[in-house]
C-alpha angles and dihedrals in degrees: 000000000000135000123285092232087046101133113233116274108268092251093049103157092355089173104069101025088060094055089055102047087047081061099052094033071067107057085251124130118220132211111203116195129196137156117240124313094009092125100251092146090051092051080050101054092040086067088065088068124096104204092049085056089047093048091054108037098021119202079355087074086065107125098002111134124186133204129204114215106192095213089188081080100056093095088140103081094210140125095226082038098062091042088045086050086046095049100049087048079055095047082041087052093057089071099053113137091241097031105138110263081250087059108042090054086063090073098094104044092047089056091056092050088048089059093055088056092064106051083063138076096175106110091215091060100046090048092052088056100052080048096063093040097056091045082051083053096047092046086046088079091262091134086183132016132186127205110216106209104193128185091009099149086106095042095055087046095051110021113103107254088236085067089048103047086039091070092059081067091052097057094041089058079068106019116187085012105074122033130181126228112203109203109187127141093238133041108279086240085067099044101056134343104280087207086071087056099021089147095065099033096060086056095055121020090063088079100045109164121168125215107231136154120003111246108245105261086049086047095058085042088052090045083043091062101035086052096051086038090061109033095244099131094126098038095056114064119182090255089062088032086071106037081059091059091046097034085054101041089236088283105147096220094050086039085058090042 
């Protein structure tokens, strides 16, 4: 059994990762949908990692670079307040352990332009500074970068349309470069009227893929660390390990369960 703090195989979920990598390989945004406890956000924060990309995409991973935006955070319902949310998980990004040596030197002048950020509430402002972070990215050597927007479900409920739509500007500054992945529990439609942020719907509902069923060798990882997690190790033999898979349906929440 491995280690609770074992991190996740390289091609952890590859399914599903891959299809959305071939998206954004692409120039394509994506938008993932799951109920509860399906494992969306770990899906989410497998996408930061440079060797899952590269097990998906292989040498097409080369100069892709993803950001995890941690939505929960955004308690402030603001426009400057989203873009500010989206610019410190860029800074944030810099100090990945496997962020590329150009992109890690960007740590310090994003966070002065961080700070900037923060001593503004004008929209306008806030916005110019992610934009210069994301050019420095892109001269940094990053050729495509994807913003992860996990748990957005509140965001896209909350956020002023100007703030959504604005962020289709933002990708066609740099369009086939930088995608978007929506990560919410219910189709964007039910969550709030698209015609209210039309703009930014039309560049990421097209691509709609939901994250269902583990396939079977994620599913045994996924026993392996509940079991370890839980100190279970003589109490799960292979034979339950594996009625646990079937009786589930290899669903991550009922697995848990």
């Amino acid at each position: 059994v491995p280690s609770i703090h074992m991190s996740k195989p390289a091609h952890y979920r590859k399914s599903i990762c891959g299809k959305i990598l071939e998206a954004v390989a692409k120039g394509e945004s994506v938008s993932i949908i799951g109920v509860g406890s399906s494992g969306k956000s770990n899906v989410a924060r497998h996408l930061t990692r440079a060797d899952a990309r590269a097990a998906s995409l292989g040498a097409d991973a080369d100069g892709m670079f993803a950001v995890l935006v941690d939505c929960m955070k955004y308690v402030d319902p603001t426009a400057a307040a989203l873009y500010r949310l989206i610019l410190q998980s860029l800074a944030q990004a810099t100090q990945l352990p496997d962020a590329p040596p150009a992109v890690a030197k960007l740590n310090a002048p994003f966070g002065q332009l961080l700070e900037r950020a923060f001593d503004t509430d004008q929209f306008d402002r806030v916005r110019y500074y992610l934009e210069q972070a994301i050019d420095a990215m892109f001269k940094g050597g990053v050729t495509r970068m994807l913003f992860v927007l996990d748990d957005f479900d509140h965001a896209l409920v909350k956020a002023p349309a100007q703030a959504l739509n604005s962020l289709r500007g933002l990708r066609d500054n740099h369009k086939n470069r930088l995608m978007y992945l929506v990560v919410t529990r219910k189709e964007l439609a039910f969550l709030r009227d698209e015609r209210e942020y039309e703009d930014f719907a039309e560049i990421v509902t097209p691509v709609t893929i939901p994250v269902g069923m583990y396939a079977y060798p994620d599913a045994l990882f996924a026993a392996d660390e509940l079991i370890g997690r839980w100190s279970l190790q003589s109490r799960v033999d292979n034979a339950a390990k594996h009625n646990v898979i079937e009786w589930s349906g290899a669903h991550p929440g009922l697995m848990k369960a």
